[in-house]
C-alpha cells in the first residue's frame, strides 16, 4: 500500500486530538469487508482519469527518471489538466479549485513544483498524487512509490489516449513541458479533453478497472453487481448510501453475505452517530457537575433505540460499543458518560496524548473544547436520520454511477 496523506494535517492539532473515540477504525473495518480499494475522498471518475494520464506523462520517454523528476512531471500534468477543465467549464469538482481559478484569471499560468505553480498548498499531498494513488495501486493499475503504470494501467491509458487522440496527447505533452501555459493555447485541446472525461465508453472501462479489478475480493464484486441492479431501478439523482443499503438488504438479487454486512452497517451507523453526538456535546460542558450532565442526557434518551444486532466477531472496540448500547437502552445516562470518557482516555492514551475529558471532583474538565454543540431534543430520531460515516460506500456508489451518467 502507498502512504496517503489526508486533507487534514494532524500536525496542526494537539497531540491525540483526532477521532477521540476511534470511531474511524470501527466503521472502516466494516466498510473494508465490502470495498477494498476506494477511500472516502476517491469519489470522482474524472479524477481517476487525470491521475492515470499524469502517471503516464510522468514516466513517458524514460525508464530511469528520478523521483523528483517524476513528481515534477506529474504535478505539471495535473495542473495543465486543471486549466483545461477550467477552459471547458468543468471546474465544479476540481481539486485545488480556489488557486487554479485565481491563476486562471491571468493570461499565463505557471506549471511546476514551485510555489507559484502549485494549485494546492501542497499539491503532492493534497492532490491526485497523494489522494488517488492508494486506490489505483490496490486496483493493480500503478505500482511503487513513483506511481509507475502496471500492464493493466498501460492498457487502460492506451484506451484513454485512443479516445483522446494521439496528436492531442502529443500537444498535451508539449504544453506540460513548458514553464507556463497561455489561455489561447488551451481552447481546442480543452474541448477534446472534456470529451475524453465525459466519454461513456471510457467511463465504463474505468469503473470496471476500479471496482472489478483482478484482485478484488469476492464481496466487492458481489457489491458491484448489487449496485448495478440498484442503479437500474433507482430514480435517485445522487448516490445515497442509506437508500442503497435499505434496498439491498431486501433485494433477492443481492448476495447474502453482502446483505449481512449492509444490515450491520444500517444497525451500527446510529450507534456511532450517538457516540459522536454525545461526546461532542460533552466537549462544551466544561465545569458542569456530573449529576447535571446525567440529568440533561437522561431527558433525551427515551425508549430503547439502539439495536444490538450490529455486533459481529472481530469488530474493533466492540466492548465499548456494547457498553454504550446497553447504557443507552437502559436509560443510564451516568454510565453512558463514564463509557465515553473511559473510551476517550484509552484511545488518546494509546496515542501518547492526554484524555480530552476528565473529572476534577465531580466537575467535568475539557482539554479539547468545541465552540458549538447541543443535544438534539430527540436523540433517537437524530441518530437514525443522520448518516455521518461513509463505510467507503459513498465513493463506491459515486464511481459506479459514473458508468451510467
mmCIF file of C-alpha atoms in Angstrom:
data_model
loop_
_atom_site.group_PDB
_atom_site.id
_atom_site.type_symbol
_atom_site.label_atom_id
_atom_site.label_comp_id
_atom_site.label_asym_id
_atom_site.label_seq_id
_atom_site.Cartn_x
_atom_site.Cartn_y
_atom_site.Cartn_z
ATOM 1 C CA UNK A 1 0.000 0.000 0.000
ATOM 2 C CA UNK A 2 1.119 3.559 -0.664
ATOM 3 C CA UNK A 3 1.234 6.062 2.160
ATOM 4 C CA UNK A 4 -1.519 8.624 1.583
ATOM 5 C CA UNK A 5 -1.836 11.952 3.391
ATOM 6 C CA UNK A 6 -5.367 13.139 4.028
ATOM 7 C CA UNK A 7 -6.707 16.670 3.667
ATOM 8 C CA UNK A 8 -6.271 17.027 7.424
ATOM 9 C CA UNK A 9 -2.778 17.840 8.638
ATOM 10 C CA UNK A 10 -2.643 16.362 12.134
ATOM 11 C CA UNK A 11 0.500 18.364 12.912
ATOM 12 C CA UNK A 12 -1.727 21.396 13.319
ATOM 13 C CA UNK A 13 -3.723 19.752 16.142
ATOM 14 C CA UNK A 14 -2.849 18.956 19.757
ATOM 15 C CA UNK A 15 -1.318 15.516 20.270
ATOM 16 C CA UNK A 16 -4.053 12.887 20.204
ATOM 17 C CA UNK A 17 -6.628 15.451 19.037
ATOM 18 C CA UNK A 18 -8.358 13.487 16.323
ATOM 19 C CA UNK A 19 -11.190 10.949 16.401
ATOM 20 C CA UNK A 20 -11.427 10.840 20.224
ATOM 21 C CA UNK A 21 -13.396 7.579 20.339
ATOM 22 C CA UNK A 22 -11.600 5.720 17.493
ATOM 23 C CA UNK A 23 -14.843 5.629 15.534
ATOM 24 C CA UNK A 24 -12.970 5.731 12.221
ATOM 25 C CA UNK A 25 -11.313 2.395 12.958
ATOM 26 C CA UNK A 26 -14.739 0.864 13.657
ATOM 27 C CA UNK A 27 -16.588 1.922 10.528
ATOM 28 C CA UNK A 28 -13.586 1.473 8.257
ATOM 29 C CA UNK A 29 -13.110 -2.127 9.446
ATOM 30 C CA UNK A 30 -16.704 -2.902 8.476
ATOM 31 C CA UNK A 31 -16.506 -0.964 5.207
ATOM 32 C CA UNK A 32 -13.352 -2.805 4.138
ATOM 33 C CA UNK A 33 -15.305 -6.062 4.142
ATOM 34 C CA UNK A 34 -17.021 -4.740 1.007
ATOM 35 C CA UNK A 35 -14.745 -2.075 -0.516
ATOM 36 C CA UNK A 36 -11.094 -2.993 -0.816
ATOM 37 C CA UNK A 37 -9.525 -0.031 -2.583
ATOM 38 C CA UNK A 38 -11.533 3.197 -2.561
ATOM 39 C CA UNK A 39 -11.235 5.766 0.224
ATOM 40 C CA UNK A 40 -13.608 8.438 1.476
ATOM 41 C CA UNK A 41 -12.190 11.008 -0.969
ATOM 42 C CA UNK A 42 -11.794 8.911 -4.150
ATOM 43 C CA UNK A 43 -15.291 9.509 -5.460
ATOM 44 C CA UNK A 44 -14.697 11.066 -8.894
ATOM 45 C CA UNK A 45 -14.154 9.021 -12.047
ATOM 46 C CA UNK A 46 -12.737 12.045 -13.874
ATOM 47 C CA UNK A 47 -10.079 12.480 -11.186
ATOM 48 C CA UNK A 48 -9.002 8.888 -11.706
ATOM 49 C CA UNK A 49 -8.685 9.514 -15.458
ATOM 50 C CA UNK A 50 -6.492 12.558 -14.866
ATOM 51 C CA UNK A 51 -4.404 10.679 -12.300
ATOM 52 C CA UNK A 52 -3.743 7.853 -14.765
ATOM 53 C CA UNK A 53 -2.785 10.302 -17.509
ATOM 54 C CA UNK A 54 -0.495 12.126 -15.081
ATOM 55 C CA UNK A 55 1.209 8.811 -14.278
ATOM 56 C CA UNK A 56 1.608 8.162 -17.999
ATOM 57 C CA UNK A 57 3.103 11.572 -18.693
ATOM 58 C CA UNK A 58 5.338 11.443 -15.608
ATOM 59 C CA UNK A 59 7.180 8.352 -16.882
ATOM 60 C CA UNK A 60 6.877 8.822 -20.614
ATOM 61 C CA UNK A 61 10.086 8.905 -22.637
ATOM 62 C CA UNK A 62 12.395 7.490 -19.956
ATOM 63 C CA UNK A 63 12.741 4.381 -17.792
ATOM 64 C CA UNK A 64 15.105 5.907 -15.276
ATOM 65 C CA UNK A 65 13.698 9.221 -14.091
ATOM 66 C CA UNK A 66 14.455 10.331 -10.548
ATOM 67 C CA UNK A 67 11.530 10.542 -8.133
ATOM 68 C CA UNK A 68 11.854 14.330 -8.102
ATOM 69 C CA UNK A 69 11.575 14.408 -11.900
ATOM 70 C CA UNK A 70 8.551 12.065 -11.858
ATOM 71 C CA UNK A 71 6.799 14.208 -9.256
ATOM 72 C CA UNK A 72 7.554 17.399 -11.168
ATOM 73 C CA UNK A 73 6.086 15.977 -14.378
ATOM 74 C CA UNK A 74 3.070 14.562 -12.546
ATOM 75 C CA UNK A 75 2.347 17.957 -10.958
ATOM 76 C CA UNK A 76 2.620 19.690 -14.332
ATOM 77 C CA UNK A 77 0.167 17.223 -15.900
ATOM 78 C CA UNK A 78 -2.305 17.715 -13.055
ATOM 79 C CA UNK A 79 -2.026 21.499 -13.305
ATOM 80 C CA UNK A 80 -2.454 21.531 -17.066
ATOM 81 C CA UNK A 81 -5.474 19.217 -16.756
ATOM 82 C CA UNK A 82 -6.980 21.624 -14.217
ATOM 83 C CA UNK A 83 -6.644 24.562 -16.608
ATOM 84 C CA UNK A 84 -8.076 22.553 -19.490
ATOM 85 C CA UNK A 85 -11.073 21.727 -17.323
ATOM 86 C CA UNK A 86 -11.490 25.367 -16.349
ATOM 87 C CA UNK A 87 -11.366 26.361 -20.006
ATOM 88 C CA UNK A 88 -14.094 23.769 -20.670
ATOM 89 C CA UNK A 89 -16.144 24.909 -17.628
ATOM 90 C CA UNK A 90 -15.644 21.594 -15.797
ATOM 91 C CA UNK A 91 -14.294 23.087 -12.593
ATOM 92 C CA UNK A 92 -17.026 22.140 -10.086
ATOM 93 C CA UNK A 93 -15.211 19.168 -8.543
ATOM 94 C CA UNK A 94 -11.658 20.298 -9.239
ATOM 95 C CA UNK A 95 -9.055 19.599 -6.566
ATOM 96 C CA UNK A 96 -7.322 22.908 -5.879
ATOM 97 C CA UNK A 97 -10.149 24.853 -7.467
ATOM 98 C CA UNK A 98 -9.576 28.063 -5.498
ATOM 99 C CA UNK A 99 -5.940 28.544 -6.507
ATOM 100 C CA UNK A 100 -6.495 27.200 -10.009
ATOM 101 C CA UNK A 101 -9.318 29.669 -10.642
ATOM 102 C CA UNK A 102 -7.200 32.528 -9.270
ATOM 103 C CA UNK A 103 -4.320 31.557 -11.561
ATOM 104 C CA UNK A 104 -6.699 31.176 -14.489
ATOM 105 C CA UNK A 105 -7.614 34.850 -14.287
ATOM 106 C CA UNK A 106 -4.127 35.624 -15.544
ATOM 107 C CA UNK A 107 -3.083 35.419 -19.172
ATOM 108 C CA UNK A 108 -0.399 32.870 -18.362
ATOM 109 C CA UNK A 109 -0.396 30.067 -15.748
ATOM 110 C CA UNK A 110 2.867 28.696 -14.350
ATOM 111 C CA UNK A 111 3.475 24.937 -14.309
ATOM 112 C CA UNK A 112 5.764 23.013 -11.994
ATOM 113 C CA UNK A 113 6.568 22.288 -8.372
ATOM 114 C CA UNK A 114 7.476 25.819 -7.310
ATOM 115 C CA UNK A 115 5.054 27.669 -5.053
ATOM 116 C CA UNK A 116 3.658 29.964 -7.731
ATOM 117 C CA UNK A 117 2.639 26.990 -9.878
ATOM 118 C CA UNK A 118 1.068 24.691 -7.288
ATOM 119 C CA UNK A 119 -2.737 24.646 -7.173
ATOM 120 C CA UNK A 120 -2.883 23.297 -3.617
ATOM 121 C CA UNK A 121 -0.927 24.260 -0.505
ATOM 122 C CA UNK A 122 0.973 21.005 -1.004
ATOM 123 C CA UNK A 123 -0.014 19.551 -4.348
ATOM 124 C CA UNK A 124 1.666 16.191 -3.910
ATOM 125 C CA UNK A 125 -0.002 15.549 -0.558
ATOM 126 C CA UNK A 126 -3.437 17.005 -1.197
ATOM 127 C CA UNK A 127 -3.751 16.456 -4.931
ATOM 128 C CA UNK A 128 -4.145 13.357 -7.073
ATOM 129 C CA UNK A 129 -0.643 12.055 -6.294
ATOM 130 C CA UNK A 130 -1.487 11.806 -2.601
ATOM 131 C CA UNK A 131 -5.222 11.115 -2.517
ATOM 132 C CA UNK A 132 -5.906 8.853 -5.504
ATOM 133 C CA UNK A 133 -2.783 6.693 -5.711
ATOM 134 C CA UNK A 134 -3.703 4.198 -2.991
ATOM 135 C CA UNK A 135 -6.911 3.172 -4.766
ATOM 136 C CA UNK A 136 -5.106 2.894 -8.113
ATOM 137 C CA UNK A 137 -2.372 0.719 -6.644
ATOM 138 C CA UNK A 138 -4.816 -1.585 -4.877
ATOM 139 C CA UNK A 139 -6.657 -1.980 -8.193
ATOM 140 C CA UNK A 140 -3.396 -3.038 -9.836
ATOM 141 C CA UNK A 141 -3.144 -0.029 -12.145
ATOM 142 C CA UNK A 142 0.029 1.535 -10.709
ATOM 143 C CA UNK A 143 2.891 0.281 -8.547
ATOM 144 C CA UNK A 144 5.750 1.637 -6.473
ATOM 145 C CA UNK A 145 6.353 4.948 -4.750
ATOM 146 C CA UNK A 146 6.903 6.582 -8.157
ATOM 147 C CA UNK A 147 3.382 5.686 -9.379
ATOM 148 C CA UNK A 148 4.557 3.671 -12.387
ATOM 149 C CA UNK A 149 1.794 2.163 -14.527
ATOM 150 C CA UNK A 150 1.383 -1.614 -14.484
ATOM 151 C CA UNK A 151 0.485 -3.605 -17.588
ATOM 152 C CA UNK A 152 -3.191 -3.140 -16.701
ATOM 153 C CA UNK A 153 -2.606 0.579 -16.192
ATOM 154 C CA UNK A 154 -0.823 0.889 -19.518
ATOM 155 C CA UNK A 155 -3.686 -0.892 -21.283
ATOM 156 C CA UNK A 156 -6.227 1.444 -19.691
ATOM 157 C CA UNK A 157 -4.254 4.594 -20.539
ATOM 158 C CA UNK A 158 -3.780 3.267 -24.077
ATOM 159 C CA UNK A 159 -7.574 3.235 -24.340
ATOM 160 C CA UNK A 160 -7.748 6.745 -22.886
ATOM 161 C CA UNK A 161 -5.236 8.034 -25.434
ATOM 162 C CA UNK A 162 -7.005 6.310 -28.301
ATOM 163 C CA UNK A 163 -10.182 8.169 -27.321
ATOM 164 C CA UNK A 164 -8.327 11.435 -26.727
ATOM 165 C CA UNK A 165 -6.273 11.178 -29.907
ATOM 166 C CA UNK A 166 -2.516 10.692 -30.102
ATOM 167 C CA UNK A 167 -1.987 14.110 -31.690
ATOM 168 C CA UNK A 168 -3.910 15.674 -28.805
ATOM 169 C CA UNK A 169 -1.788 13.771 -26.306
ATOM 170 C CA UNK A 170 1.370 14.967 -28.040
ATOM 171 C CA UNK A 171 0.092 18.520 -27.737
ATOM 172 C CA UNK A 172 -0.717 17.935 -24.065
ATOM 173 C CA UNK A 173 2.897 16.828 -23.529
ATOM 174 C CA UNK A 174 4.260 19.857 -25.337
ATOM 175 C CA UNK A 175 2.242 22.240 -23.161
ATOM 176 C CA UNK A 176 3.060 20.399 -19.917
ATOM 177 C CA UNK A 177 6.785 20.705 -20.671
ATOM 178 C CA UNK A 178 6.558 24.495 -20.816
ATOM 179 C CA UNK A 179 7.263 26.681 -17.802
ATOM 180 C CA UNK A 180 3.867 28.320 -18.269
ATOM 181 C CA UNK A 181 0.791 27.906 -20.438
ATOM 182 C CA UNK A 182 -1.249 30.701 -22.022
ATOM 183 C CA UNK A 183 -5.031 30.702 -22.264
ATOM 184 C CA UNK A 184 -5.048 30.929 -26.035
ATOM 185 C CA UNK A 185 -3.169 27.624 -26.153
ATOM 186 C CA UNK A 186 -5.951 25.782 -24.328
ATOM 187 C CA UNK A 187 -9.233 26.215 -26.186
ATOM 188 C CA UNK A 188 -9.017 23.492 -28.840
ATOM 189 C CA UNK A 189 -7.347 20.967 -26.556
ATOM 190 C CA UNK A 190 -9.834 21.718 -23.768
ATOM 191 C CA UNK A 191 -12.791 20.604 -25.877
ATOM 192 C CA UNK A 192 -11.164 17.281 -26.656
ATOM 193 C CA UNK A 193 -10.075 16.815 -23.044
ATOM 194 C CA UNK A 194 -13.612 17.469 -21.785
ATOM 195 C CA UNK A 195 -14.948 14.969 -24.328
ATOM 196 C CA UNK A 196 -12.471 12.377 -23.035
ATOM 197 C CA UNK A 197 -13.519 12.839 -19.407
ATOM 198 C CA UNK A 198 -17.183 12.540 -20.380
ATOM 199 C CA UNK A 199 -16.791 9.647 -22.819
ATOM 200 C CA UNK A 200 -19.228 6.946 -21.711
ATOM 201 C CA UNK A 201 -17.208 4.074 -23.141
ATOM 202 C CA UNK A 202 -14.106 5.169 -21.223
ATOM 203 C CA UNK A 203 -16.105 5.648 -18.059
ATOM 204 C CA UNK A 204 -17.328 2.070 -18.288
ATOM 205 C CA UNK A 205 -13.788 0.759 -18.715
ATOM 206 C CA UNK A 206 -12.533 2.867 -15.835
ATOM 207 C CA UNK A 207 -15.345 1.829 -13.476
ATOM 208 C CA UNK A 208 -14.744 -1.831 -14.242
ATOM 209 C CA UNK A 209 -10.989 -1.418 -13.651
ATOM 210 C CA UNK A 210 -11.580 0.286 -10.294
ATOM 211 C CA UNK A 211 -14.423 -1.809 -8.923
ATOM 212 C CA UNK A 212 -13.953 -5.242 -10.548
ATOM 213 C CA UNK A 213 -10.176 -5.473 -10.798
ATOM 214 C CA UNK A 214 -8.475 -8.855 -10.904
ATOM 215 C CA UNK A 215 -7.584 -8.936 -7.212
ATOM 216 C CA UNK A 216 -10.877 -7.581 -5.915
ATOM 217 C CA UNK A 217 -12.314 -9.586 -3.035
ATOM 218 C CA UNK A 218 -15.457 -11.588 -3.872
ATOM 219 C CA UNK A 219 -17.713 -9.387 -1.743
ATOM 220 C CA UNK A 220 -16.612 -6.290 -3.661
ATOM 221 C CA UNK A 221 -17.502 -7.958 -6.947
ATOM 222 C CA UNK A 222 -20.844 -9.013 -5.472
ATOM 223 C CA UNK A 223 -21.366 -5.450 -4.218
ATOM 224 C CA UNK A 224 -20.691 -4.135 -7.717
ATOM 225 C CA UNK A 225 -23.347 -6.459 -9.142
ATOM 226 C CA UNK A 226 -25.813 -5.324 -6.467
ATOM 227 C CA UNK A 227 -25.134 -1.671 -7.247
ATOM 228 C CA UNK A 228 -25.731 -2.292 -10.945
ATOM 229 C CA UNK A 229 -29.155 -3.742 -10.155
ATOM 230 C CA UNK A 230 -29.934 -0.793 -7.888
ATOM 231 C CA UNK A 231 -28.863 1.835 -10.419
ATOM 232 C CA UNK A 232 -31.116 0.219 -12.993
ATOM 233 C CA UNK A 233 -34.192 0.728 -10.793
ATOM 234 C CA UNK A 234 -33.257 3.774 -8.677
ATOM 235 C CA UNK A 235 -34.619 7.178 -9.586
ATOM 236 C CA UNK A 236 -32.317 8.991 -7.141
ATOM 237 C CA UNK A 237 -30.205 11.733 -8.756
ATOM 238 C CA UNK A 238 -27.391 11.156 -6.255
ATOM 239 C CA UNK A 239 -25.721 8.113 -4.740
ATOM 240 C CA UNK A 240 -27.434 7.683 -1.350
ATOM 241 C CA UNK A 241 -25.782 5.031 0.809
ATOM 242 C CA UNK A 242 -28.806 4.710 3.076
ATOM 243 C CA UNK A 243 -31.231 4.208 0.186
ATOM 244 C CA UNK A 244 -28.998 1.647 -1.467
ATOM 245 C CA UNK A 245 -28.432 -0.298 1.760
ATOM 246 C CA UNK A 246 -32.127 -0.360 2.619
ATOM 247 C CA UNK A 247 -32.972 -1.592 -0.874
ATOM 248 C CA UNK A 248 -30.199 -4.184 -0.938
ATOM 249 C CA UNK A 249 -30.969 -5.948 2.355
ATOM 250 C CA UNK A 250 -34.372 -6.994 0.968
ATOM 251 C CA UNK A 251 -33.478 -7.488 -2.706
ATOM 252 C CA UNK A 252 -33.401 -11.096 -3.920
ATOM 253 C CA UNK A 253 -30.709 -10.187 -6.495
ATOM 254 C CA UNK A 254 -28.143 -9.315 -3.784
ATOM 255 C CA UNK A 255 -25.586 -11.760 -2.405
ATOM 256 C CA UNK A 256 -26.499 -12.908 1.129
ATOM 257 C CA UNK A 257 -23.057 -12.058 2.545
ATOM 258 C CA UNK A 258 -23.264 -8.541 1.116
ATOM 259 C CA UNK A 259 -26.709 -8.205 2.670
ATOM 260 C CA UNK A 260 -25.336 -9.302 6.038
ATOM 261 C CA UNK A 261 -22.640 -6.597 6.029
ATOM 262 C CA UNK A 262 -25.130 -3.959 4.901
ATOM 263 C CA UNK A 263 -27.500 -4.951 7.722
ATOM 264 C CA UNK A 264 -24.631 -4.497 10.159
ATOM 265 C CA UNK A 265 -23.909 -1.063 8.690
ATOM 266 C CA UNK A 266 -27.547 0.032 8.996
ATOM 267 C CA UNK A 267 -27.604 -1.027 12.648
ATOM 268 C CA UNK A 268 -24.128 0.249 13.517
ATOM 269 C CA UNK A 269 -24.482 3.722 11.998
ATOM 270 C CA UNK A 270 -26.935 5.024 14.694
ATOM 271 C CA UNK A 271 -24.628 3.751 17.460
ATOM 272 C CA UNK A 272 -21.656 5.647 16.030
ATOM 273 C CA UNK A 273 -23.714 8.794 15.436
ATOM 274 C CA UNK A 274 -24.957 8.582 19.037
ATOM 275 C CA UNK A 275 -21.451 8.178 20.463
ATOM 276 C CA UNK A 276 -20.084 11.122 18.488
ATOM 277 C CA UNK A 277 -23.084 13.378 19.207
ATOM 278 C CA UNK A 278 -22.812 12.901 22.958
ATOM 279 C CA UNK A 279 -19.021 13.204 23.198
ATOM 280 C CA UNK A 280 -19.061 16.450 21.173
ATOM 281 C CA UNK A 281 -21.783 17.779 23.486
ATOM 282 C CA UNK A 282 -19.612 16.889 26.485
ATOM 283 C CA UNK A 283 -16.764 18.895 24.965
ATOM 284 C CA UNK A 284 -18.838 22.031 25.535
ATOM 285 C CA UNK A 285 -19.762 21.286 29.143
ATOM 286 C CA UNK A 286 -16.585 22.320 30.953
ATOM 287 C CA UNK A 287 -17.095 22.886 34.668
ATOM 288 C CA UNK A 288 -20.523 21.269 34.958
ATOM 289 C CA UNK A 289 -21.337 18.709 37.643
ATOM 290 C CA UNK A 290 -21.722 15.045 36.804
ATOM 291 C CA UNK A 291 -25.293 14.964 38.146
ATOM 292 C CA UNK A 292 -26.299 17.923 35.954
ATOM 293 C CA UNK A 293 -24.838 16.301 32.874
ATOM 294 C CA UNK A 294 -26.530 12.983 33.644
ATOM 295 C CA UNK A 295 -29.904 14.672 34.125
ATOM 296 C CA UNK A 296 -29.635 16.599 30.848
ATOM 297 C CA UNK A 297 -28.648 13.486 28.914
ATOM 298 C CA UNK A 298 -31.241 11.255 30.574
ATOM 299 C CA UNK A 299 -34.055 13.568 29.492
ATOM 300 C CA UNK A 300 -33.143 12.982 25.827
ATOM 301 C CA UNK A 301 -32.795 9.195 25.848
ATOM 302 C CA UNK A 302 -36.391 7.989 25.852
ATOM 303 C CA UNK A 303 -37.221 4.389 24.965
ATOM 304 C CA UNK A 304 -34.528 1.868 23.844
ATOM 305 C CA UNK A 305 -33.408 2.919 20.373
ATOM 306 C CA UNK A 306 -30.046 1.265 19.605
ATOM 307 C CA UNK A 307 -30.385 -2.215 18.163
ATOM 308 C CA UNK A 308 -27.709 -4.673 19.389
ATOM 309 C CA UNK A 309 -27.687 -6.631 16.124
ATOM 310 C CA UNK A 310 -24.731 -4.645 14.747
ATOM 311 C CA UNK A 311 -22.251 -6.731 16.786
ATOM 312 C CA UNK A 312 -20.049 -9.134 14.833
ATOM 313 C CA UNK A 313 -16.875 -11.064 15.751
ATOM 314 C CA UNK A 314 -13.682 -9.079 15.282
ATOM 315 C CA UNK A 315 -15.263 -5.622 15.360
ATOM 316 C CA UNK A 316 -12.779 -3.079 16.824
ATOM 317 C CA UNK A 317 -13.793 -1.577 20.177
ATOM 318 C CA UNK A 318 -16.824 -3.860 20.376
ATOM 319 C CA UNK A 319 -16.739 -3.871 24.198
ATOM 320 C CA UNK A 320 -17.078 -0.099 24.294
ATOM 321 C CA UNK A 321 -19.936 -0.147 21.784
ATOM 322 C CA UNK A 322 -21.774 -2.910 23.673
ATOM 323 C CA UNK A 323 -21.477 -0.994 26.926
ATOM 324 C CA UNK A 324 -22.664 2.185 25.239
ATOM 325 C CA UNK A 325 -25.626 0.443 23.617
ATOM 326 C CA UNK A 326 -26.686 -1.211 26.872
ATOM 327 C CA UNK A 327 -26.409 2.036 28.850
ATOM 328 C CA UNK A 328 -28.376 3.989 26.225
ATOM 329 C CA UNK A 329 -31.141 1.402 26.024
ATOM 330 C CA UNK A 330 -31.306 1.187 29.843
ATOM 331 C CA UNK A 331 -31.537 4.972 30.120
ATOM 332 C CA UNK A 332 -28.436 5.068 32.343
ATOM 333 C CA UNK A 333 -27.005 8.467 31.473
ATOM 334 C CA UNK A 334 -24.283 8.362 34.111
ATOM 335 C CA UNK A 335 -22.954 5.060 32.817
ATOM 336 C CA UNK A 336 -23.105 6.449 29.284
ATOM 337 C CA UNK A 337 -20.879 9.357 30.213
ATOM 338 C CA UNK A 338 -18.477 7.033 32.026
ATOM 339 C CA UNK A 339 -18.272 4.751 28.959
ATOM 340 C CA UNK A 340 -17.458 7.659 26.644
ATOM 341 C CA UNK A 341 -14.839 9.139 28.948
ATOM 342 C CA UNK A 342 -13.175 5.776 29.531
ATOM 343 C CA UNK A 343 -13.018 5.132 25.786
ATOM 344 C CA UNK A 344 -11.575 8.577 25.134
ATOM 345 C CA UNK A 345 -8.949 8.076 27.805
ATOM 346 C CA UNK A 346 -7.941 4.695 26.398
ATOM 347 C CA UNK A 347 -7.780 5.945 22.805
ATOM 348 C CA UNK A 348 -5.819 9.127 23.476
ATOM 349 C CA UNK A 349 -3.548 7.324 25.930
ATOM 350 C CA UNK A 350 -2.656 4.752 23.281
ATOM 351 C CA UNK A 351 -1.652 7.659 21.042
ATOM 352 C CA UNK A 352 0.567 9.147 23.727
ATOM 353 C CA UNK A 353 -1.784 12.028 24.481
ATOM 354 C CA UNK A 354 -3.986 13.115 27.375
ATOM 355 C CA UNK A 355 -7.726 12.468 27.638
ATOM 356 C CA UNK A 356 -9.915 15.233 26.268
ATOM 357 C CA UNK A 357 -12.362 14.833 29.167
ATOM 358 C CA UNK A 358 -11.655 14.159 32.844
ATOM 359 C CA UNK A 359 -13.161 14.756 36.285
ATOM 360 C CA UNK A 360 -11.944 17.166 38.928
ATOM 361 C CA UNK A 361 -14.011 16.006 41.857
ATOM 362 C CA UNK A 362 -17.496 15.848 40.375
ATOM 363 C CA UNK A 363 -16.819 18.587 37.802
ATOM 364 C CA UNK A 364 -16.077 17.893 34.142
ATOM 365 C CA UNK A 365 -12.853 19.359 32.769
ATOM 366 C CA UNK A 366 -12.448 19.621 28.994
ATOM 367 C CA UNK A 367 -8.979 19.797 27.423
ATOM 368 C CA UNK A 368 -10.208 19.966 23.816
ATOM 369 C CA UNK A 369 -13.405 22.065 23.791
ATOM 370 C CA UNK A 370 -15.737 22.842 20.896
ATOM 371 C CA UNK A 371 -17.401 26.169 20.173
ATOM 372 C CA UNK A 372 -20.883 24.901 19.401
ATOM 373 C CA UNK A 373 -22.657 21.688 20.304
ATOM 374 C CA UNK A 374 -26.066 20.699 21.625
ATOM 375 C CA UNK A 375 -28.088 17.593 22.289
ATOM 376 C CA UNK A 376 -30.969 17.050 19.861
ATOM 377 C CA UNK A 377 -34.371 17.053 21.525
ATOM 378 C CA UNK A 378 -34.990 13.574 20.156
ATOM 379 C CA UNK A 379 -31.708 11.687 20.192
ATOM 380 C CA UNK A 380 -33.274 8.541 18.790
ATOM 381 C CA UNK A 381 -34.640 10.324 15.726
ATOM 382 C CA UNK A 382 -31.377 12.193 15.195
ATOM 383 C CA UNK A 383 -29.255 9.041 15.355
ATOM 384 C CA UNK A 384 -31.475 7.172 12.916
ATOM 385 C CA UNK A 385 -31.732 10.051 10.445
ATOM 386 C CA UNK A 386 -28.095 11.190 10.304
ATOM 387 C CA UNK A 387 -25.580 9.388 8.099
ATOM 388 C CA UNK A 388 -22.207 10.553 9.366
ATOM 389 C CA UNK A 389 -19.906 7.687 8.325
ATOM 390 C CA UNK A 390 -19.347 6.508 4.782
ATOM 391 C CA UNK A 391 -18.052 2.934 5.180
ATOM 392 C CA UNK A 392 -16.416 3.767 1.793
ATOM 393 C CA UNK A 393 -19.788 3.092 0.180
ATOM 394 C CA UNK A 394 -20.385 6.687 -0.921
ATOM 395 C CA UNK A 395 -17.211 6.623 -3.017
ATOM 396 C CA UNK A 396 -18.132 3.196 -4.408
ATOM 397 C CA UNK A 397 -21.634 4.325 -5.407
ATOM 398 C CA UNK A 398 -20.321 7.578 -6.897
ATOM 399 C CA UNK A 399 -17.784 5.752 -9.070
ATOM 400 C CA UNK A 400 -20.354 3.127 -10.090
ATOM 401 C CA UNK A 401 -22.862 5.826 -11.001
ATOM 402 C CA UNK A 402 -20.307 7.427 -13.339
ATOM 403 C CA UNK A 403 -20.783 4.430 -15.604
ATOM 404 C CA UNK A 404 -24.458 5.397 -16.001
ATOM 405 C CA UNK A 405 -24.055 9.196 -16.183
#
